Amino acid sequence: MNSSFYNAVVIITGSTQGIGLETGIQLLKQGAYVVFNGRRENPGPVLQTLLQKHSSKACYIAADVGNASAVLNLVTAVIKQQGKIDIVILNAGMSSQGYLHEHADGVIQNIINTNLFGALWLSKYAVPALQKTKGQILCISSAAALCGIAEYSLYSATKKALIGLAESLYSELFPMGIHVGVTIVGFTENETFKTALKPDGSLHPVPNRNAFKPMSRAATASCILQQLQGRRRIVVTGLSGKFAYAVSRWWPALYLRLLRRHYLKSKLKA
């Protein structure tokens, strides 16, 4: 198989569904060995079927990426099984909707642990292995990081932190031969069963995004593979993402006003 991903060992956090799962599927088609990850012991029926079909080229390792020892065990297990790590995709993320001051302390800590500390721990523990393979770290951020979205403060803040992490590590790890990039994901279609946290920690369905003409998960995953293949530092996906990136970069005050106006209109309609 003529593919730059052939026999590459790839860890994708938060990959039991969504973009992470689709990225793993596409990497498998390119000949990579994919380590899927989630916090639950049971990967779910969709991923379980995929693992059975590709038992020699994929595995699932349950680990809460917000827990340092769990992440160290994850990295150790992959190196023991496969002997190397070529690519780490920091995709695990949780979101919540609601006023920050109404969030339970435990919900705040849980989101920060998963979205930010999960990326920090895996970056830290994977570096020695990635140095040997001249590998890559890819942070999956969001257009919500470009300018914070009202009632999504925790998600916006932690996704913005991933951009800062990627920028720091880009220079820090360059002398070791490790490439670090960040994908700023625009609106992407959700599974019908996708949920987000409420301030009290209960779950609610994520609203339909059809009004924003979201990219398909397959198209977003394809952008991620192209970025990895070209070892590109930053990629913004989708029309909504590119619009947000351009306006927030050149006219940040205007973009903030546009977001505030949209938010206030949505509250009046509610």
PDB file of C-alpha atoms in Angstrom:
ATOM      1  CA  MET A   1       0.000   0.000   0.000  1.00  0.00           C
ATOM      2  CA  ASN A   2       1.403   3.379  -1.050  1.00  0.00           C
ATOM      3  CA  SER A   3       0.476   5.537   1.929  1.00  0.00           C
ATOM      4  CA  SER A   4       2.473   7.687   4.329  1.00  0.00           C
ATOM      5  CA  PHE A   5       0.319   6.229   7.117  1.00  0.00           C
ATOM      6  CA  TYR A   6       1.100   2.584   6.320  1.00  0.00           C
ATOM      7  CA  ASN A   7       2.124   0.795   9.543  1.00  0.00           C
ATOM      8  CA  ALA A   8       2.077   4.085  11.469  1.00  0.00           C
ATOM      9  CA  VAL A   9       0.882   3.679  15.061  1.00  0.00           C
ATOM     10  CA  VAL A  10      -1.713   6.337  15.845  1.00  0.00           C
ATOM     11  CA  ILE A  11      -3.390   7.114  19.176  1.00  0.00           C
ATOM     12  CA  ILE A  12      -6.686   9.025  18.937  1.00  0.00           C
ATOM     13  CA  THR A  13      -8.222  10.133  22.217  1.00  0.00           C
ATOM     14  CA  GLY A  14     -11.987  10.430  22.471  1.00  0.00           C
ATOM     15  CA  SER A  15     -12.519   8.256  19.410  1.00  0.00           C
ATOM     16  CA  THR A  16     -15.589   6.157  20.191  1.00  0.00           C
ATOM     17  CA  GLN A  17     -17.745   8.474  18.081  1.00  0.00           C
ATOM     18  CA  GLY A  18     -17.720  11.660  16.035  1.00  0.00           C
ATOM     19  CA  ILE A  19     -14.650  13.093  14.332  1.00  0.00           C
ATOM     20  CA  GLY A  20     -12.299  10.874  16.313  1.00  0.00           C
ATOM     21  CA  LEU A  21     -13.989   7.673  15.184  1.00  0.00           C
ATOM     22  CA  GLU A  22     -14.209   8.801  11.554  1.00  0.00           C
ATOM     23  CA  THR A  23     -10.539   9.820  11.553  1.00  0.00           C
ATOM     24  CA  GLY A  24      -9.618   6.389  12.873  1.00  0.00           C
ATOM     25  CA  ILE A  25     -11.679   4.691  10.165  1.00  0.00           C
ATOM     26  CA  GLN A  26      -9.927   6.659   7.435  1.00  0.00           C
ATOM     27  CA  LEU A  27      -6.494   5.951   8.912  1.00  0.00           C
ATOM     28  CA  LEU A  28      -7.279   2.233   8.964  1.00  0.00           C
ATOM     29  CA  LYS A  29      -8.065   2.421   5.245  1.00  0.00           C
ATOM     30  CA  GLN A  30      -4.619   3.978   4.756  1.00  0.00           C
ATOM     31  CA  GLY A  31      -2.909   1.071   6.518  1.00  0.00           C
ATOM     32  CA  ALA A  32      -2.269   2.628   9.929  1.00  0.00           C
ATOM     33  CA  TYR A  33      -2.522   0.800  13.241  1.00  0.00           C
ATOM     34  CA  VAL A  34      -5.091   2.788  15.216  1.00  0.00           C
ATOM     35  CA  VAL A  35      -5.442   2.886  18.987  1.00  0.00           C
ATOM     36  CA  PHE A  36      -8.975   4.029  19.749  1.00  0.00           C
ATOM     37  CA  ASN A  37      -9.657   5.476  23.177  1.00  0.00           C
ATOM     38  CA  GLY A  38     -12.545   6.385  25.433  1.00  0.00           C
ATOM     39  CA  ARG A  39     -13.182   6.532  29.147  1.00  0.00           C
ATOM     40  CA  ARG A  40     -15.691   3.653  29.240  1.00  0.00           C
ATOM     41  CA  GLU A  41     -14.649  -0.001  29.327  1.00  0.00           C
ATOM     42  CA  ASN A  42     -17.214  -0.790  26.618  1.00  0.00           C
ATOM     43  CA  PRO A  43     -16.368   1.002  23.338  1.00  0.00           C
ATOM     44  CA  GLY A  44     -19.941   0.811  22.059  1.00  0.00           C
ATOM     45  CA  PRO A  45     -21.489  -1.268  19.272  1.00  0.00           C
ATOM     46  CA  VAL A  46     -20.212   0.757  16.296  1.00  0.00           C
ATOM     47  CA  LEU A  47     -16.585   0.724  17.372  1.00  0.00           C
ATOM     48  CA  GLN A  48     -16.828  -2.857  18.628  1.00  0.00           C
ATOM     49  CA  THR A  49     -17.902  -4.014  15.161  1.00  0.00           C
ATOM     50  CA  LEU A  50     -15.044  -2.052  13.602  1.00  0.00           C
ATOM     51  CA  LEU A  51     -12.513  -3.597  15.992  1.00  0.00           C
ATOM     52  CA  GLN A  52     -13.707  -7.098  15.154  1.00  0.00           C
ATOM     53  CA  LYS A  53     -13.319  -6.371  11.448  1.00  0.00           C
ATOM     54  CA  HIS A  54      -9.822  -4.896  11.859  1.00  0.00           C
ATOM     55  CA  SER A  55      -8.573  -6.905  14.830  1.00  0.00           C
ATOM     56  CA  SER A  56      -4.989  -6.993  13.534  1.00  0.00           C
ATOM     57  CA  LYS A  57      -4.816  -3.253  12.822  1.00  0.00           C
ATOM     58  CA  ALA A  58      -6.748  -1.654  15.663  1.00  0.00           C
ATOM     59  CA  CYS A  59      -7.375  -1.870  19.376  1.00  0.00           C
ATOM     60  CA  TYR A  60      -9.345  -0.053  22.043  1.00  0.00           C
ATOM     61  CA  ILE A  61      -7.785   1.071  25.315  1.00  0.00           C
ATOM     62  CA  ALA A  62     -10.086   2.543  27.928  1.00  0.00           C
ATOM     63  CA  ALA A  63      -8.489   5.430  29.805  1.00  0.00           C
ATOM     64  CA  ASP A  64      -9.698   8.653  31.375  1.00  0.00           C
ATOM     65  CA  VAL A  65      -7.285  11.093  29.734  1.00  0.00           C
ATOM     66  CA  GLY A  66      -7.830  13.581  32.547  1.00  0.00           C
ATOM     67  CA  ASN A  67      -6.005  11.173  34.850  1.00  0.00           C
ATOM     68  CA  ALA A  68      -2.209  11.324  34.542  1.00  0.00           C
ATOM     69  CA  SER A  69      -1.545   7.740  35.631  1.00  0.00           C
ATOM     70  CA  ALA A  70      -4.209   6.426  33.238  1.00  0.00           C
ATOM     71  CA  VAL A  71      -2.563   8.264  30.339  1.00  0.00           C
ATOM     72  CA  LEU A  72       0.878   6.966  31.300  1.00  0.00           C
ATOM     73  CA  ASN A  73      -0.546   3.439  31.358  1.00  0.00           C
ATOM     74  CA  LEU A  74      -2.087   4.044  27.921  1.00  0.00           C
ATOM     75  CA  VAL A  75       1.225   5.125  26.411  1.00  0.00           C
ATOM     76  CA  THR A  76       3.090   2.274  28.103  1.00  0.00           C
ATOM     77  CA  ALA A  77       0.582  -0.282  26.800  1.00  0.00           C
ATOM     78  CA  VAL A  78       0.826   0.976  23.213  1.00  0.00           C
ATOM     79  CA  ILE A  79       4.628   0.902  23.227  1.00  0.00           C
ATOM     80  CA  LYS A  80       4.603  -2.590  24.750  1.00  0.00           C
ATOM     81  CA  GLN A  81       2.156  -3.861  22.108  1.00  0.00           C
ATOM     82  CA  GLN A  82       3.413  -2.039  19.012  1.00  0.00           C
ATOM     83  CA  GLY A  83       6.924  -0.918  19.901  1.00  0.00           C
ATOM     84  CA  LYS A  84       6.436   2.682  18.828  1.00  0.00           C
ATOM     85  CA  ILE A  85       4.107   5.674  18.498  1.00  0.00           C
ATOM     86  CA  ASP A  86       4.064   7.763  15.320  1.00  0.00           C
ATOM     87  CA  ILE A  87       1.089  10.089  15.743  1.00  0.00           C
ATOM     88  CA  VAL A  88      -0.965  11.335  18.675  1.00  0.00           C
ATOM     89  CA  ILE A  89      -4.295  13.036  17.939  1.00  0.00           C
ATOM     90  CA  LEU A  90      -5.597  14.968  20.939  1.00  0.00           C
ATOM     91  CA  ASN A  91      -9.296  14.797  20.190  1.00  0.00           C
ATOM     92  CA  ALA A  92     -10.976  14.052  23.540  1.00  0.00           C
ATOM     93  CA  GLY A  93     -13.365  16.797  24.521  1.00  0.00           C
ATOM     94  CA  MET A  94     -16.512  17.554  26.475  1.00  0.00           C
ATOM     95  CA  SER A  95     -18.847  20.522  26.215  1.00  0.00           C
ATOM     96  CA  SER A  96     -21.474  22.078  28.420  1.00  0.00           C
ATOM     97  CA  GLN A  97     -24.104  24.735  27.873  1.00  0.00           C
ATOM     98  CA  GLY A  98     -25.167  27.257  30.473  1.00  0.00           C
ATOM     99  CA  TYR A  99     -24.024  30.206  32.540  1.00  0.00           C
ATOM    100  CA  LEU A 100     -20.594  29.659  34.082  1.00  0.00           C
ATOM    101  CA  HIS A 101     -21.708  30.789  37.546  1.00  0.00           C
ATOM    102  CA  GLU A 102     -24.416  28.113  37.563  1.00  0.00           C
ATOM    103  CA  HIS A 103     -22.029  25.229  36.827  1.00  0.00           C
ATOM    104  CA  ALA A 104     -21.310  22.747  39.588  1.00  0.00           C
ATOM    105  CA  ASP A 105     -17.654  22.735  40.618  1.00  0.00           C
ATOM    106  CA  GLY A 106     -17.298  19.088  39.652  1.00  0.00           C
ATOM    107  CA  VAL A 107     -18.604  19.731  36.131  1.00  0.00           C
ATOM    108  CA  ILE A 108     -16.081  22.537  35.625  1.00  0.00           C
ATOM    109  CA  GLN A 109     -13.230  20.349  36.840  1.00  0.00           C
ATOM    110  CA  ASN A 110     -14.334  17.405  34.710  1.00  0.00           C
ATOM    111  CA  ILE A 111     -14.386  19.455  31.508  1.00  0.00           C
ATOM    112  CA  ILE A 112     -11.003  21.044  32.209  1.00  0.00           C
ATOM    113  CA  ASN A 113      -9.498  17.652  33.071  1.00  0.00           C
ATOM    114  CA  THR A 114     -10.704  16.080  29.833  1.00  0.00           C
ATOM    115  CA  ASN A 115     -10.257  18.933  27.369  1.00  0.00           C
ATOM    116  CA  LEU A 116      -7.018  20.463  28.637  1.00  0.00           C
ATOM    117  CA  PHE A 117      -5.243  18.121  31.027  1.00  0.00           C
ATOM    118  CA  GLY A 118      -5.986  15.203  28.719  1.00  0.00           C
ATOM    119  CA  ALA A 119      -3.961  16.946  26.007  1.00  0.00           C
ATOM    120  CA  LEU A 120      -1.201  17.946  28.414  1.00  0.00           C
ATOM    121  CA  TRP A 121      -0.745  14.485  29.919  1.00  0.00           C
ATOM    122  CA  LEU A 122      -0.619  12.658  26.595  1.00  0.00           C
ATOM    123  CA  SER A 123       1.722  15.240  25.067  1.00  0.00           C
ATOM    124  CA  LYS A 124       4.020  14.869  28.076  1.00  0.00           C
ATOM    125  CA  TYR A 125       4.162  11.090  28.165  1.00  0.00           C
ATOM    126  CA  ALA A 126       4.270  10.479  24.410  1.00  0.00           C
ATOM    127  CA  VAL A 127       7.249  12.751  23.677  1.00  0.00           C
ATOM    128  CA  PRO A 128      10.027  10.157  24.247  1.00  0.00           C
ATOM    129  CA  ALA A 129       8.355   7.704  21.851  1.00  0.00           C
ATOM    130  CA  LEU A 130       7.555  10.395  19.286  1.00  0.00           C
ATOM    131  CA  GLN A 131      11.148  11.617  19.358  1.00  0.00           C
ATOM    132  CA  LYS A 132      12.307   8.185  18.214  1.00  0.00           C
ATOM    133  CA  THR A 133       9.913   8.155  15.245  1.00  0.00           C
ATOM    134  CA  LYS A 134      10.082  11.880  14.425  1.00  0.00           C
ATOM    135  CA  GLY A 135       6.346  11.764  14.920  1.00  0.00           C
ATOM    136  CA  GLN A 136       3.485  14.198  15.270  1.00  0.00           C
ATOM    137  CA  ILE A 137       1.111  15.654  17.833  1.00  0.00           C
ATOM    138  CA  LEU A 138      -2.142  17.087  16.508  1.00  0.00           C
ATOM    139  CA  CYS A 139      -4.475  19.117  18.724  1.00  0.00           C
ATOM    140  CA  ILE A 140      -8.123  19.183  17.673  1.00  0.00           C
ATOM    141  CA  SER A 141      -9.468  22.630  18.547  1.00  0.00           C
ATOM    142  CA  SER A 142     -12.617  24.441  17.465  1.00  0.00           C
ATOM    143  CA  ALA A 143     -13.870  27.655  15.918  1.00  0.00           C
ATOM    144  CA  ALA A 144     -15.294  28.300  19.397  1.00  0.00           C
ATOM    145  CA  ALA A 145     -11.696  28.974  20.454  1.00  0.00           C
ATOM    146  CA  LEU A 146     -11.343  31.946  18.114  1.00  0.00           C
ATOM    147  CA  CYS A 147     -13.795  34.061  20.084  1.00  0.00           C
ATOM    148  CA  GLY A 148     -15.577  32.722  23.137  1.00  0.00           C
ATOM    149  CA  ILE A 149     -19.210  31.722  22.672  1.00  0.00           C
ATOM    150  CA  ALA A 150     -21.723  32.738  25.331  1.00  0.00           C
ATOM    151  CA  GLU A 151     -22.896  29.841  27.517  1.00  0.00           C
ATOM    152  CA  TYR A 152     -20.046  27.694  26.176  1.00  0.00           C
ATOM    153  CA  SER A 153     -17.335  29.375  28.224  1.00  0.00           C
ATOM    154  CA  LEU A 154     -15.645  26.184  29.433  1.00  0.00           C
ATOM    155  CA  TYR A 155     -15.534  24.633  25.976  1.00  0.00           C
ATOM    156  CA  SER A 156     -14.319  27.874  24.379  1.00  0.00           C
ATOM    157  CA  ALA A 157     -11.635  28.424  27.013  1.00  0.00           C
ATOM    158  CA  THR A 158     -10.227  24.903  26.916  1.00  0.00           C
ATOM    159  CA  LYS A 159     -10.234  24.753  23.119  1.00  0.00           C
ATOM    160  CA  LYS A 160      -8.414  28.097  23.002  1.00  0.00           C
ATOM    161  CA  ALA A 161      -5.861  26.665  25.408  1.00  0.00           C
ATOM    162  CA  LEU A 162      -5.161  23.868  22.914  1.00  0.00           C
ATOM    163  CA  ILE A 163      -4.141  26.451  20.324  1.00  0.00           C
ATOM    164  CA  GLY A 164      -1.680  27.919  22.819  1.00  0.00           C
ATOM    165  CA  LEU A 165      -0.398  24.444  23.666  1.00  0.00           C
ATOM    166  CA  ALA A 166       0.149  23.604  20.000  1.00  0.00           C
ATOM    167  CA  GLU A 167       1.942  26.905  19.357  1.00  0.00           C
ATOM    168  CA  SER A 168       4.258  26.386  22.329  1.00  0.00           C
ATOM    169  CA  LEU A 169       5.062  22.769  21.520  1.00  0.00           C
ATOM    170  CA  TYR A 170       5.567  23.584  17.834  1.00  0.00           C
ATOM    171  CA  SER A 171       8.798  25.416  18.702  1.00  0.00           C
ATOM    172  CA  GLU A 172       9.643  23.453  21.844  1.00  0.00           C
ATOM    173  CA  LEU A 173       9.639  20.044  20.152  1.00  0.00           C
ATOM    174  CA  PHE A 174      10.996  21.117  16.757  1.00  0.00           C
ATOM    175  CA  PRO A 175      14.642  20.368  17.702  1.00  0.00           C
ATOM    176  CA  MET A 176      13.539  16.814  18.581  1.00  0.00           C
ATOM    177  CA  GLY A 177      12.046  16.290  15.133  1.00  0.00           C
ATOM    178  CA  ILE A 178       8.469  16.207  16.441  1.00  0.00           C
ATOM    179  CA  HIS A 179       5.896  18.164  14.458  1.00  0.00           C
ATOM    180  CA  VAL A 180       2.986  19.768  16.311  1.00  0.00           C
ATOM    181  CA  GLY A 181      -0.129  21.061  14.604  1.00  0.00           C
ATOM    182  CA  VAL A 182      -3.634  22.213  15.434  1.00  0.00           C
ATOM    183  CA  THR A 183      -6.904  21.717  13.576  1.00  0.00           C
ATOM    184  CA  ILE A 184      -9.514  24.414  14.102  1.00  0.00           C
ATOM    185  CA  VAL A 185     -12.750  22.610  13.354  1.00  0.00           C
ATOM    186  CA  GLY A 186     -15.742  24.555  12.046  1.00  0.00           C
ATOM    187  CA  PHE A 187     -19.329  23.364  12.403  1.00  0.00           C
ATOM    188  CA  THR A 188     -19.433  19.612  11.813  1.00  0.00           C
ATOM    189  CA  GLU A 189     -22.445  17.326  11.690  1.00  0.00           C
ATOM    190  CA  ASN A 190     -23.236  15.498  14.929  1.00  0.00           C
ATOM    191  CA  GLU A 191     -24.547  12.023  15.505  1.00  0.00           C
ATOM    192  CA  THR A 192     -28.208  12.109  16.472  1.00  0.00           C
ATOM    193  CA  PHE A 193     -27.308  10.766  19.915  1.00  0.00           C
ATOM    194  CA  LYS A 194     -24.580  13.319  20.742  1.00  0.00           C
ATOM    195  CA  THR A 195     -25.036  14.987  24.127  1.00  0.00           C
ATOM    196  CA  ALA A 196     -23.538  17.815  26.160  1.00  0.00           C
ATOM    197  CA  LEU A 197     -23.510  18.545  29.856  1.00  0.00           C
ATOM    198  CA  LYS A 198     -25.869  20.861  31.669  1.00  0.00           C
ATOM    199  CA  PRO A 199     -24.478  22.970  34.532  1.00  0.00           C
ATOM    200  CA  ASP A 200     -25.695  20.375  37.042  1.00  0.00           C
ATOM    201  CA  GLY A 201     -23.894  17.559  35.210  1.00  0.00           C
ATOM    202  CA  SER A 202     -26.938  15.987  33.575  1.00  0.00           C
ATOM    203  CA  LEU A 203     -26.949  15.374  29.823  1.00  0.00           C
ATOM    204  CA  HIS A 204     -29.016  17.015  27.103  1.00  0.00           C
ATOM    205  CA  PRO A 205     -29.050  16.495  23.305  1.00  0.00           C
ATOM    206  CA  VAL A 206     -26.780  18.762  21.262  1.00  0.00           C
ATOM    207  CA  PRO A 207     -28.920  21.052  19.037  1.00  0.00           C
ATOM    208  CA  ASN A 208     -29.119  20.367  15.309  1.00  0.00           C
ATOM    209  CA  ARG A 209     -26.604  22.430  13.311  1.00  0.00           C
ATOM    210  CA  ASN A 210     -28.199  22.261   9.875  1.00  0.00           C
ATOM    211  CA  ALA A 211     -28.704  26.031   9.825  1.00  0.00           C
ATOM    212  CA  PHE A 212     -24.906  26.448   9.739  1.00  0.00           C
ATOM    213  CA  LYS A 213     -24.381  24.039   6.798  1.00  0.00           C
ATOM    214  CA  PRO A 214     -21.995  21.816   8.738  1.00  0.00           C
ATOM    215  CA  MET A 215     -19.265  19.727   7.149  1.00  0.00           C
ATOM    216  CA  SER A 216     -19.687  15.992   7.255  1.00  0.00           C
ATOM    217  CA  ARG A 217     -17.580  14.078   9.756  1.00  0.00           C
ATOM    218  CA  ALA A 218     -15.938  12.260   6.844  1.00  0.00           C
ATOM    219  CA  ALA A 219     -14.913  15.546   5.188  1.00  0.00           C
ATOM    220  CA  THR A 220     -13.505  16.890   8.457  1.00  0.00           C
ATOM    221  CA  ALA A 221     -11.555  13.676   9.033  1.00  0.00           C
ATOM    222  CA  SER A 222     -10.201  13.896   5.489  1.00  0.00           C
ATOM    223  CA  CYS A 223      -8.877  17.398   6.266  1.00  0.00           C
ATOM    224  CA  ILE A 224      -7.167  16.004   9.357  1.00  0.00           C
ATOM    225  CA  LEU A 225      -5.442  13.267   7.340  1.00  0.00           C
ATOM    226  CA  GLN A 226      -4.278  15.804   4.751  1.00  0.00           C
ATOM    227  CA  GLN A 227      -2.882  17.986   7.520  1.00  0.00           C
ATOM    228  CA  LEU A 228      -0.991  15.066   9.043  1.00  0.00           C
ATOM    229  CA  GLN A 229       0.327  13.980   5.671  1.00  0.00           C
ATOM    230  CA  GLY A 230       1.657  17.455   4.909  1.00  0.00           C
ATOM    231  CA  ARG A 231       2.821  18.064   8.507  1.00  0.00           C
ATOM    232  CA  ARG A 232       1.015  21.402   8.400  1.00  0.00           C
ATOM    233  CA  ARG A 233       0.974  23.624  11.472  1.00  0.00           C
ATOM    234  CA  ILE A 234      -2.599  24.886  11.277  1.00  0.00           C
ATOM    235  CA  VAL A 235      -5.689  23.923   9.288  1.00  0.00           C
ATOM    236  CA  VAL A 236      -9.170  25.439   9.559  1.00  0.00           C
ATOM    237  CA  THR A 237     -12.050  23.290   8.340  1.00  0.00           C
ATOM    238  CA  GLY A 238     -15.369  24.233   6.758  1.00  0.00           C
ATOM    239  CA  LEU A 239     -16.789  27.510   5.514  1.00  0.00           C
ATOM    240  CA  SER A 240     -17.975  28.470   9.001  1.00  0.00           C
ATOM    241  CA  GLY A 241     -14.532  27.814  10.441  1.00  0.00           C
ATOM    242  CA  LYS A 242     -12.729  29.747   7.718  1.00  0.00           C
ATOM    243  CA  PHE A 243     -15.139  32.675   8.091  1.00  0.00           C
ATOM    244  CA  ALA A 244     -14.656  32.730  11.864  1.00  0.00           C
ATOM    245  CA  TYR A 245     -10.877  32.495  11.509  1.00  0.00           C
ATOM    246  CA  ALA A 246     -10.649  35.345   8.991  1.00  0.00           C
ATOM    247  CA  VAL A 247     -13.022  37.744  10.738  1.00  0.00           C
ATOM    248  CA  SER A 248     -11.680  37.074  14.244  1.00  0.00           C
ATOM    249  CA  ARG A 249      -8.134  37.603  13.018  1.00  0.00           C
ATOM    250  CA  TRP A 250      -8.626  40.808  11.035  1.00  0.00           C
ATOM    251  CA  TRP A 251     -11.674  42.342  12.733  1.00  0.00           C
ATOM    252  CA  PRO A 252     -11.817  40.846  16.251  1.00  0.00           C
ATOM    253  CA  ALA A 253     -14.072  43.544  17.723  1.00  0.00           C
ATOM    254  CA  LEU A 254     -16.540  43.136  14.856  1.00  0.00           C
ATOM    255  CA  TYR A 255     -16.598  39.362  15.286  1.00  0.00           C
ATOM    256  CA  LEU A 256     -17.270  39.698  19.010  1.00  0.00           C
ATOM    257  CA  ARG A 257     -20.180  42.056  18.307  1.00  0.00           C
ATOM    258  CA  LEU A 258     -21.596  39.652  15.713  1.00  0.00           C
ATOM    259  CA  LEU A 259     -21.481  36.779  18.185  1.00  0.00           C
ATOM    260  CA  ARG A 260     -23.091  38.882  20.903  1.00  0.00           C
ATOM    261  CA  ARG A 261     -25.858  40.018  18.550  1.00  0.00           C
ATOM    262  CA  HIS A 262     -26.550  36.432  17.487  1.00  0.00           C
ATOM    263  CA  TYR A 263     -26.642  35.329  21.121  1.00  0.00           C
ATOM    264  CA  LEU A 264     -29.036  38.089  22.198  1.00  0.00           C
ATOM    265  CA  LYS A 265     -31.365  37.331  19.275  1.00  0.00           C
ATOM    266  CA  SER A 266     -31.413  33.669  20.206  1.00  0.00           C
ATOM    267  CA  LYS A 267     -32.338  34.553  23.815  1.00  0.00           C
ATOM    268  CA  LEU A 268     -35.217  36.739  22.621  1.00  0.00           C
ATOM    269  CA  LYS A 269     -36.584  33.878  20.514  1.00  0.00           C
ATOM    270  CA  ALA A 270     -36.318  31.385  23.373  1.00  0.00           C
TER     271      ALA A 270
END
